[in-house]
C-alpha cells in the first residue's frame, strides 16, 4: 500500500526496507566476504568516533519510517560484536510504523544474547550458516568456529521467541555444494526455513568469478529430485527470496537469485553503513554522507528531507546491468555496507 508520504525513486520504487550496519567488524573471516588476506591484523577498521551512535541511528530510522520504511534489519559486520546492541533494539522497537525489526547474524554470540534481544523488542533473526560439517564450515569462516555453536544459537533464538528463523547459506561452486542437501535435510520439518543465496560480486576482495556461482535453479533442481517441491507465490512486492514448499508438508525453502535473475525492479532497500553513509544499492561504489548532517544538530525533518532527495534521485539497477566490465568496478565491501 502506498501512503501519501511514500517517496518513489526514478524507477517508481518506494523505500520500504532499511538495513543498518552497526559495525564494520566481524569475528569471522569468511573467505567470500572478509578474507584474511584483506582483513588481516593490520586492517584499519572504522575508529569509534566515526561510527554512528545509537541516538544517531535512531534518528535516521525515525526519519526513514516517516518516508515509508516498514522493515528494519540490523546487520554488519557482525552486529552482535557491537556492545549493548539490545539498547539500540529497545530504542528502535518503540518507533511507531516499523512492522518488522530483525537481525542478521552469524549466531556465534547469539546464545548469550537471544533472550535480551527478544526482551528488548527484536522480532526475528536470520542466521548465516554455509555448511553443516565442521570441515567445510571452518574452511569458510576461516576462524575455526564450530557448527554446533551456531546451532546452539539458533536453538536459543527459537526458545526466546525469535522465530520463525531463517537460515541463509551462500553456495560457492567447489566449496560447499554438498551443503545444499545437508542443510535441506537438517532443517526440513523444523519450522526453520533455509534460503540459498547465489554468491555475489559484492565488494572487491573476494575475487568473484561467474563460474563460482551455483545458479538458484540448480539448487532447486537438486532438492526437488530428492524431496519434491512446488513454488509458492510471493507474499509481497519486492520479496527477495523465491519460495518453494515441500510437497510432503515439511516446510519451505527459498532461493535468492541475485545473479542469475536480478530483481532490481522491485528493490525497495536502503542501506546505512556504520559510519553513516546511505547506500541505495548493494553494489554501489559510493554512499551519501548523513553523519555530517546528523552531527550538525539536524532534526527529524532535516534528515527526512535529505533522505527524500537521495531516494528520489535513485536510479541504481546494478544487477540488471551486470557485465564482465561492471564486475571490476570499485564497489564497497558487503561487510561495510551490511548484507
Ligand atoms: N555477520 C552477519 C552474518 O553473518 O549474517 C551479518 C553480515 S553478513 C555480510 C550478511 C550476509 O551476507 C551473510 O549471510 C553472508 O553470507 C552474506 N554474504 C557475504 N558476502 C557475500 C557474497 N559475496 N555473496 C552472497 N552473500 C554474501
CSV table of C-alpha atoms and ligand atoms in Angstrom, one decimal:
chain,number,residue,atom,x,y,z
A,1,UNK,CA,0.0,0.0,0.0
A,2,UNK,CA,1.3,3.4,-0.9
A,3,UNK,CA,0.9,6.1,1.8
A,4,UNK,CA,0.7,9.8,0.9
A,5,UNK,CA,4.2,10.1,2.4
A,6,UNK,CA,5.8,7.4,0.3
A,7,UNK,CA,8.7,8.6,-1.8
A,8,UNK,CA,9.4,6.9,-5.0
A,9,UNK,CA,12.8,6.8,-6.9
A,10,UNK,CA,13.2,7.5,-10.6
A,11,UNK,CA,12.1,3.9,-11.4
A,12,UNK,CA,8.9,4.2,-9.2
A,13,UNK,CA,10.3,2.1,-6.3
A,14,UNK,CA,9.3,3.0,-2.8
A,15,UNK,CA,11.7,3.0,0.2
A,16,UNK,CA,10.5,0.2,2.4
A,17,UNK,CA,13.4,-1.5,4.0
A,18,UNK,CA,16.4,-0.1,5.9
A,19,UNK,CA,19.4,-2.3,6.6
A,20,UNK,CA,21.7,-0.8,9.2
A,21,UNK,CA,25.3,-1.9,9.5
A,22,UNK,CA,26.0,-1.3,13.2
A,23,UNK,CA,29.7,-2.2,12.9
A,24,UNK,CA,32.2,-3.0,10.1
A,25,UNK,CA,33.9,-5.5,12.4
A,26,UNK,CA,33.3,-9.3,12.4
A,27,UNK,CA,34.7,-12.2,14.4
A,28,UNK,CA,34.6,-14.4,11.3
A,29,UNK,CA,36.8,-14.2,8.2
A,30,UNK,CA,34.5,-15.8,5.7
A,31,UNK,CA,36.6,-16.4,2.6
A,32,UNK,CA,34.0,-15.0,0.3
A,33,UNK,CA,33.3,-11.9,2.4
A,34,UNK,CA,36.2,-10.8,4.6
A,35,UNK,CA,39.2,-12.9,3.5
A,36,UNK,CA,42.1,-12.8,5.9
A,37,UNK,CA,44.5,-11.6,3.2
A,38,UNK,CA,42.5,-8.3,3.0
A,39,UNK,CA,41.0,-8.1,6.6
A,40,UNK,CA,44.1,-9.1,8.5
A,41,UNK,CA,45.6,-7.9,11.8
A,42,UNK,CA,46.7,-4.6,10.3
A,43,UNK,CA,43.3,-3.9,8.6
A,44,UNK,CA,42.1,-0.4,9.6
A,45,UNK,CA,38.5,-0.7,10.8
A,46,UNK,CA,36.5,2.4,11.4
A,47,UNK,CA,37.6,4.3,14.5
A,48,UNK,CA,34.9,4.6,17.2
A,49,UNK,CA,34.4,8.3,16.7
A,50,UNK,CA,33.4,7.7,13.0
A,51,UNK,CA,30.7,5.2,13.9
A,52,UNK,CA,27.2,6.4,14.4
A,53,UNK,CA,26.0,6.2,18.0
A,54,UNK,CA,22.6,4.8,18.9
A,55,UNK,CA,20.9,8.2,19.0
A,56,UNK,CA,22.1,9.0,15.5
A,57,UNK,CA,20.9,5.6,14.2
A,58,UNK,CA,17.6,6.1,15.9
A,59,UNK,CA,17.1,9.5,14.2
A,60,UNK,CA,17.8,8.1,10.8
A,61,UNK,CA,15.3,5.3,11.4
A,62,UNK,CA,12.6,7.6,12.6
A,63,UNK,CA,13.1,9.8,9.5
A,64,UNK,CA,13.1,6.9,7.2
A,65,UNK,CA,9.9,5.4,8.7
A,66,UNK,CA,8.3,8.8,8.1
A,67,UNK,CA,9.1,8.3,4.4
A,68,UNK,CA,7.6,4.8,4.2
A,69,UNK,CA,10.2,2.4,5.6
A,70,UNK,CA,8.5,-0.6,7.4
A,71,UNK,CA,11.2,-3.1,7.8
A,72,UNK,CA,14.4,-2.5,9.7
A,73,UNK,CA,17.3,-5.0,9.8
A,74,UNK,CA,20.4,-4.7,11.9
A,75,UNK,CA,23.4,-6.2,10.3
A,76,UNK,CA,27.2,-5.6,9.8
A,77,UNK,CA,30.0,-6.8,10.0
A,78,UNK,CA,28.7,-9.0,12.9
A,79,UNK,CA,26.1,-6.9,14.7
A,80,UNK,CA,26.4,-8.8,18.0
A,81,UNK,CA,30.0,-7.7,18.4
A,82,UNK,CA,28.7,-4.1,18.8
A,83,UNK,CA,28.3,-3.6,22.6
A,84,UNK,CA,24.9,-3.1,24.1
A,85,UNK,CA,23.0,-3.9,20.9
A,86,UNK,CA,20.0,-4.7,23.0
A,87,UNK,CA,19.8,-1.0,23.9
A,88,UNK,CA,19.6,0.0,20.3
A,89,UNK,CA,16.9,-2.7,19.6
A,90,UNK,CA,14.9,-1.2,22.5
A,91,UNK,CA,15.2,2.3,21.1
A,92,UNK,CA,14.0,1.1,17.6
A,93,UNK,CA,11.3,-1.2,18.8
A,94,UNK,CA,9.2,1.6,20.1
A,95,UNK,CA,9.2,3.6,16.9
A,96,UNK,CA,5.7,3.5,15.5
A,97,UNK,CA,5.4,2.3,12.0
A,98,UNK,CA,8.1,-0.4,12.0
A,99,UNK,CA,6.4,-3.7,11.1
A,100,UNK,CA,9.4,-5.9,11.1
A,101,UNK,CA,12.5,-5.5,13.3
A,102,UNK,CA,15.1,-8.1,12.6
A,103,UNK,CA,18.8,-9.0,12.8
A,104,UNK,CA,21.1,-10.9,10.6
A,105,UNK,CA,23.9,-12.7,12.5
A,106,UNK,CA,26.5,-15.4,12.2
A,107,UNK,CA,25.0,-16.6,15.5
A,108,UNK,CA,28.4,-17.1,17.2
A,109,UNK,CA,27.3,-14.9,20.1
A,110,UNK,CA,23.5,-15.4,19.7
A,111,UNK,CA,23.0,-17.9,22.5
A,112,UNK,CA,24.1,-15.4,25.1
A,113,UNK,CA,22.1,-12.5,23.7
A,114,UNK,CA,18.9,-14.1,22.3
A,115,UNK,CA,16.7,-13.6,25.4
A,116,UNK,CA,17.8,-10.0,26.0
A,117,UNK,CA,17.3,-9.1,22.3
A,118,UNK,CA,13.8,-10.6,22.4
A,119,UNK,CA,13.0,-8.8,25.6
A,120,UNK,CA,14.2,-5.5,24.0
A,121,UNK,CA,11.7,-6.0,21.2
A,122,UNK,CA,13.5,-7.8,18.4
A,123,UNK,CA,11.0,-9.8,16.4
A,124,UNK,CA,13.1,-12.3,14.4
A,125,UNK,CA,16.6,-13.3,13.5
A,126,UNK,CA,18.2,-14.5,10.3
A,127,UNK,CA,21.2,-16.7,10.8
A,128,UNK,CA,24.0,-17.3,8.3
A,129,UNK,CA,25.3,-20.9,8.1
A,130,UNK,CA,27.0,-22.2,5.0
A,131,UNK,CA,27.6,-25.8,5.9
A,132,UNK,CA,26.7,-28.4,8.5
A,133,UNK,CA,30.1,-30.2,8.6
A,134,UNK,CA,32.9,-28.6,10.6
A,135,UNK,CA,35.4,-29.2,7.9
A,136,UNK,CA,33.6,-27.1,5.3
A,137,UNK,CA,32.2,-24.5,7.7
A,138,UNK,CA,35.6,-23.8,9.2
A,139,UNK,CA,37.1,-23.6,5.8
A,140,UNK,CA,34.5,-20.9,5.0
A,141,UNK,CA,34.5,-18.9,8.3
A,142,UNK,CA,38.4,-19.3,8.5
A,143,UNK,CA,38.5,-18.8,12.3
A,144,UNK,CA,37.8,-22.4,13.3
A,145,UNK,CA,34.3,-21.7,14.5
A,146,UNK,CA,32.3,-25.0,15.0
A,147,UNK,CA,28.8,-25.6,13.6
A,148,UNK,CA,27.5,-26.8,16.9
A,149,UNK,CA,27.7,-23.4,18.4
A,150,UNK,CA,25.7,-21.8,15.6
A,151,UNK,CA,23.1,-24.5,16.1
A,152,UNK,CA,23.0,-23.6,19.8
A,153,UNK,CA,22.5,-20.0,18.8
A,154,UNK,CA,19.6,-21.0,16.6
A,155,UNK,CA,18.0,-23.1,19.4
A,156,UNK,CA,18.4,-20.2,21.9
A,157,UNK,CA,16.8,-17.8,19.4
A,158,UNK,CA,13.9,-20.2,18.9
A,159,UNK,CA,13.4,-20.6,22.6
A,160,UNK,CA,13.4,-16.8,23.1
A,161,UNK,CA,10.6,-16.5,20.6
A,162,UNK,CA,12.7,-15.0,17.8
A,163,UNK,CA,11.3,-17.4,15.2
A,164,UNK,CA,10.4,-18.4,12.6
A,165,UNK,CA,14.1,-18.4,12.0
A,166,UNK,CA,15.6,-18.1,8.5
A,167,UNK,CA,19.0,-19.6,7.8
A,168,UNK,CA,20.9,-18.1,4.9
A,169,UNK,CA,23.5,-20.2,3.1
A,170,UNK,CA,25.8,-18.8,0.4
A,171,UNK,CA,26.7,-21.5,-2.0
A,172,UNK,CA,30.0,-21.3,-3.8
A,173,UNK,CA,30.9,-23.8,-6.6
A,174,UNK,CA,33.6,-26.3,-5.5
A,175,UNK,CA,33.4,-25.2,-1.8
A,176,UNK,CA,30.1,-26.2,-0.3
A,177,UNK,CA,27.7,-27.5,-2.9
A,178,UNK,CA,27.2,-30.6,-0.8
A,179,UNK,CA,25.8,-28.4,1.9
A,180,UNK,CA,22.7,-27.8,-0.2
A,181,UNK,CA,21.3,-31.2,0.6
A,182,UNK,CA,22.8,-31.4,4.1
A,183,UNK,CA,21.1,-28.2,5.1
A,184,UNK,CA,17.8,-29.1,3.5
A,185,UNK,CA,17.7,-32.4,5.2
A,186,UNK,CA,18.6,-30.9,8.6
A,187,UNK,CA,16.1,-28.1,8.6
A,188,UNK,CA,13.2,-29.9,6.9
A,189,UNK,CA,10.3,-30.2,9.3
A,190,UNK,CA,11.8,-28.0,12.0
A,191,UNK,CA,10.0,-24.7,11.2
A,192,UNK,CA,13.3,-23.1,10.3
A,193,UNK,CA,13.5,-22.3,6.6
A,194,UNK,CA,16.7,-22.3,4.7
A,195,UNK,CA,17.5,-19.8,1.9
A,196,UNK,CA,20.2,-20.4,-0.6
A,197,UNK,CA,22.0,-17.3,-1.8
A,198,UNK,CA,23.8,-17.0,-5.0
A,199,UNK,CA,27.4,-16.0,-4.5
A,200,UNK,CA,27.6,-12.3,-5.5
A,201,UNK,CA,30.3,-10.0,-6.8
A,202,UNK,CA,29.8,-7.6,-3.9
A,203,UNK,CA,32.9,-5.7,-2.8
A,204,UNK,CA,36.3,-6.2,-4.4
A,205,UNK,CA,38.2,-8.5,-2.1
A,206,UNK,CA,36.7,-11.9,-2.8
A,207,UNK,CA,38.0,-12.4,-6.4
A,208,UNK,CA,34.5,-13.2,-7.6
A,209,UNK,CA,34.1,-15.2,-10.9
A,210,UNK,CA,30.8,-16.1,-12.6
A,211,UNK,CA,31.9,-19.7,-12.7
A,212,UNK,CA,31.8,-19.8,-8.8
A,213,UNK,CA,28.1,-19.1,-8.8
A,214,UNK,CA,25.7,-22.0,-8.3
A,215,UNK,CA,22.5,-20.9,-10.0
A,216,UNK,CA,19.4,-20.9,-7.9
A,217,UNK,CA,17.7,-23.1,-10.5
A,218,UNK,CA,20.3,-25.8,-10.0
A,219,UNK,CA,19.8,-25.7,-6.2
A,220,UNK,CA,16.0,-26.1,-6.6
A,221,UNK,CA,16.5,-29.0,-9.1
A,222,UNK,CA,18.8,-30.8,-6.7
A,223,UNK,CA,16.5,-30.5,-3.7
A,224,UNK,CA,13.4,-31.3,-5.8
A,225,UNK,CA,15.0,-34.5,-7.1
A,226,UNK,CA,15.1,-35.8,-3.5
A,227,UNK,CA,12.2,-34.0,-1.8
A,228,UNK,CA,9.7,-32.8,-4.4
A,229,UNK,CA,8.9,-29.1,-4.2
A,230,UNK,CA,6.3,-26.7,-5.6
A,231,UNK,CA,6.6,-23.0,-6.0
A,232,UNK,CA,4.9,-20.6,-3.6
A,233,UNK,CA,3.5,-17.2,-4.6
A,234,UNK,CA,5.4,-14.1,-3.4
A,235,UNK,CA,3.9,-12.7,-0.2
A,236,UNK,CA,4.5,-9.1,-1.2
A,237,UNK,CA,6.1,-7.0,-3.9
A,238,UNK,CA,9.8,-7.0,-3.6
A,239,UNK,CA,10.2,-10.3,-1.7
A,240,UNK,CA,13.7,-11.2,-2.4
A,241,UNK,CA,13.6,-15.0,-2.0
A,242,UNK,CA,11.7,-17.2,-4.4
A,243,UNK,CA,10.0,-19.7,-2.1
A,244,UNK,CA,9.1,-23.3,-2.6
A,245,UNK,CA,7.2,-25.7,-0.3
A,246,UNK,CA,8.0,-29.4,0.2
A,247,UNK,CA,5.1,-31.4,-1.2
A,248,UNK,CA,5.2,-33.6,1.8
A,249,UNK,CA,4.4,-30.7,4.1
A,250,UNK,CA,7.9,-30.5,5.7
A,251,UNK,CA,8.1,-26.7,5.4
A,252,UNK,CA,9.7,-24.4,2.8
A,253,UNK,CA,13.0,-23.4,1.2
A,254,UNK,CA,13.9,-20.3,-0.7
A,255,UNK,CA,16.5,-19.2,-3.2
A,256,UNK,CA,17.9,-15.7,-3.7
A,257,UNK,CA,19.0,-15.5,-7.3
A,258,UNK,CA,20.5,-12.1,-7.4
A,259,UNK,CA,23.0,-13.0,-10.1
A,260,UNK,CA,21.0,-15.2,-12.5
A,261,UNK,CA,17.6,-13.5,-12.1
A,262,UNK,CA,18.2,-10.0,-10.8
A,263,UNK,CA,15.3,-8.3,-9.0
A,264,UNK,CA,16.3,-4.6,-9.2
A,265,UNK,CA,12.9,-3.6,-10.5
A,266,UNK,CA,11.4,-4.5,-7.1
A,267,UNK,CA,14.3,-3.4,-4.9
A,268,UNK,CA,13.0,-1.2,-2.0
A,269,UNK,CA,16.1,-1.4,0.2
A,270,UNK,CA,18.3,1.4,1.5
A,271,UNK,CA,21.5,0.6,3.5
A,272,UNK,CA,23.1,2.7,6.2
A,273,UNK,CA,26.8,2.0,6.8
A,274,UNK,CA,28.2,2.0,10.3
A,275,UNK,CA,29.8,5.4,9.6
A,276,UNK,CA,26.5,7.0,8.5
A,277,UNK,CA,26.5,6.8,4.7
A,278,UNK,CA,23.3,5.9,2.9
A,279,UNK,CA,23.7,3.4,0.0
A,280,UNK,CA,20.9,2.9,-2.4
A,281,UNK,CA,22.4,-0.3,-3.9
A,282,UNK,CA,24.3,-3.2,-2.5
A,283,UNK,CA,26.7,-2.8,-5.5
A,284,UNK,CA,27.2,1.0,-5.1
A,285,UNK,CA,30.6,2.5,-5.5
A,286,UNK,CA,29.8,5.3,-3.1
A,287,UNK,CA,27.3,6.4,-0.5
A,288,UNK,CA,25.6,9.6,0.6
A,289,UNK,CA,27.0,11.0,3.8
A,290,UNK,CA,24.4,11.6,6.6
A,291,UNK,CA,26.8,11.7,9.5
A,292,UNK,CA,27.8,15.3,8.8
A,293,UNK,CA,24.2,16.3,8.8
A,294,UNK,CA,23.5,14.3,12.0
A,295,UNK,CA,26.4,15.9,13.8
A,296,UNK,CA,25.4,19.4,12.8
A,297,UNK,CA,22.3,19.3,15.0
A,298,UNK,CA,19.9,18.1,12.4
A,299,UNK,CA,16.3,17.4,13.4
A,300,UNK,CA,13.9,14.7,12.1
A,301,UNK,CA,12.6,16.8,9.2
A,302,UNK,CA,16.1,17.8,8.2
A,303,UNK,CA,17.1,14.1,7.9
A,304,UNK,CA,13.8,13.2,6.2
A,305,UNK,CA,14.5,15.9,3.6
A,306,UNK,CA,18.0,14.6,3.0
A,307,UNK,CA,16.7,11.0,2.6
A,308,UNK,CA,13.9,12.2,0.3
A,309,UNK,CA,16.4,14.0,-2.0
A,310,UNK,CA,18.7,10.9,-2.1
A,311,UNK,CA,15.8,8.4,-2.7
A,312,UNK,CA,14.0,10.5,-5.4
A,313,UNK,CA,17.3,10.7,-7.3
A,314,UNK,CA,17.9,6.9,-7.1
A,315,UNK,CA,18.4,5.1,-10.4
A,316,UNK,CA,20.5,2.1,-9.4
A,317,UNK,CA,19.9,-1.3,-11.0
A,318,UNK,CA,23.4,-2.8,-10.9
A,319,UNK,CA,22.4,-6.5,-11.0
A,320,UNK,CA,20.3,-6.0,-14.2
A,321,UNK,CA,23.3,-4.2,-15.8
A,322,UNK,CA,26.0,-6.6,-14.5
A,323,UNK,CA,28.5,-7.4,-17.2
A,324,UNK,CA,32.1,-8.6,-17.1
A,325,UNK,CA,33.1,-5.0,-17.1
A,326,UNK,CA,31.0,-3.9,-14.1
A,327,UNK,CA,32.4,-6.7,-12.0
A,328,UNK,CA,35.6,-4.8,-11.8
A,329,UNK,CA,34.2,-1.5,-10.6
A,330,UNK,CA,35.4,-0.4,-7.2
A,331,UNK,CA,32.4,-1.5,-5.2
A,332,UNK,CA,32.0,-1.1,-1.5
A,333,UNK,CA,32.5,-4.2,0.7
A,334,UNK,CA,29.5,-6.1,2.0
A,335,UNK,CA,31.0,-6.3,5.5
A,336,UNK,CA,31.0,-2.5,5.4
A,337,UNK,CA,27.6,-1.7,3.8
A,338,UNK,CA,25.8,-4.5,5.6
A,339,UNK,CA,24.4,-7.7,4.0
B,1,LIG,N1,27.7,-11.1,10.2
B,1,LIG,C1,26.3,-11.3,9.8
B,1,LIG,C2,26.1,-12.6,9.2
B,1,LIG,O1,27.0,-13.4,9.1
B,1,LIG,O2,24.9,-12.8,8.8
B,1,LIG,C3,25.7,-10.1,9.0
B,1,LIG,C4,26.6,-9.6,7.9
B,1,LIG,S1,26.9,-10.7,6.5
B,1,LIG,C5,27.8,-9.6,5.4
B,1,LIG,C6,25.3,-10.9,5.8
B,1,LIG,C7,25.2,-11.9,4.8
B,1,LIG,O3,25.9,-11.6,3.6
B,1,LIG,C8,25.7,-13.3,5.2
B,1,LIG,O4,24.6,-14.2,5.1
B,1,LIG,C9,26.8,-13.6,4.3
B,1,LIG,O5,26.9,-15.0,4.0
B,1,LIG,C10,26.3,-12.8,3.1
B,1,LIG,N2,27.4,-12.5,2.1
B,1,LIG,C11,28.6,-12.0,2.3
B,1,LIG,N3,29.3,-11.9,1.2
B,1,LIG,C12,28.5,-12.4,0.2
B,1,LIG,C13,28.6,-12.7,-1.2
B,1,LIG,N4,29.8,-12.3,-1.9
B,1,LIG,N5,27.6,-13.2,-1.9
B,1,LIG,C14,26.5,-13.5,-1.3
B,1,LIG,N6,26.3,-13.4,0.0
B,1,LIG,C15,27.3,-12.8,0.8
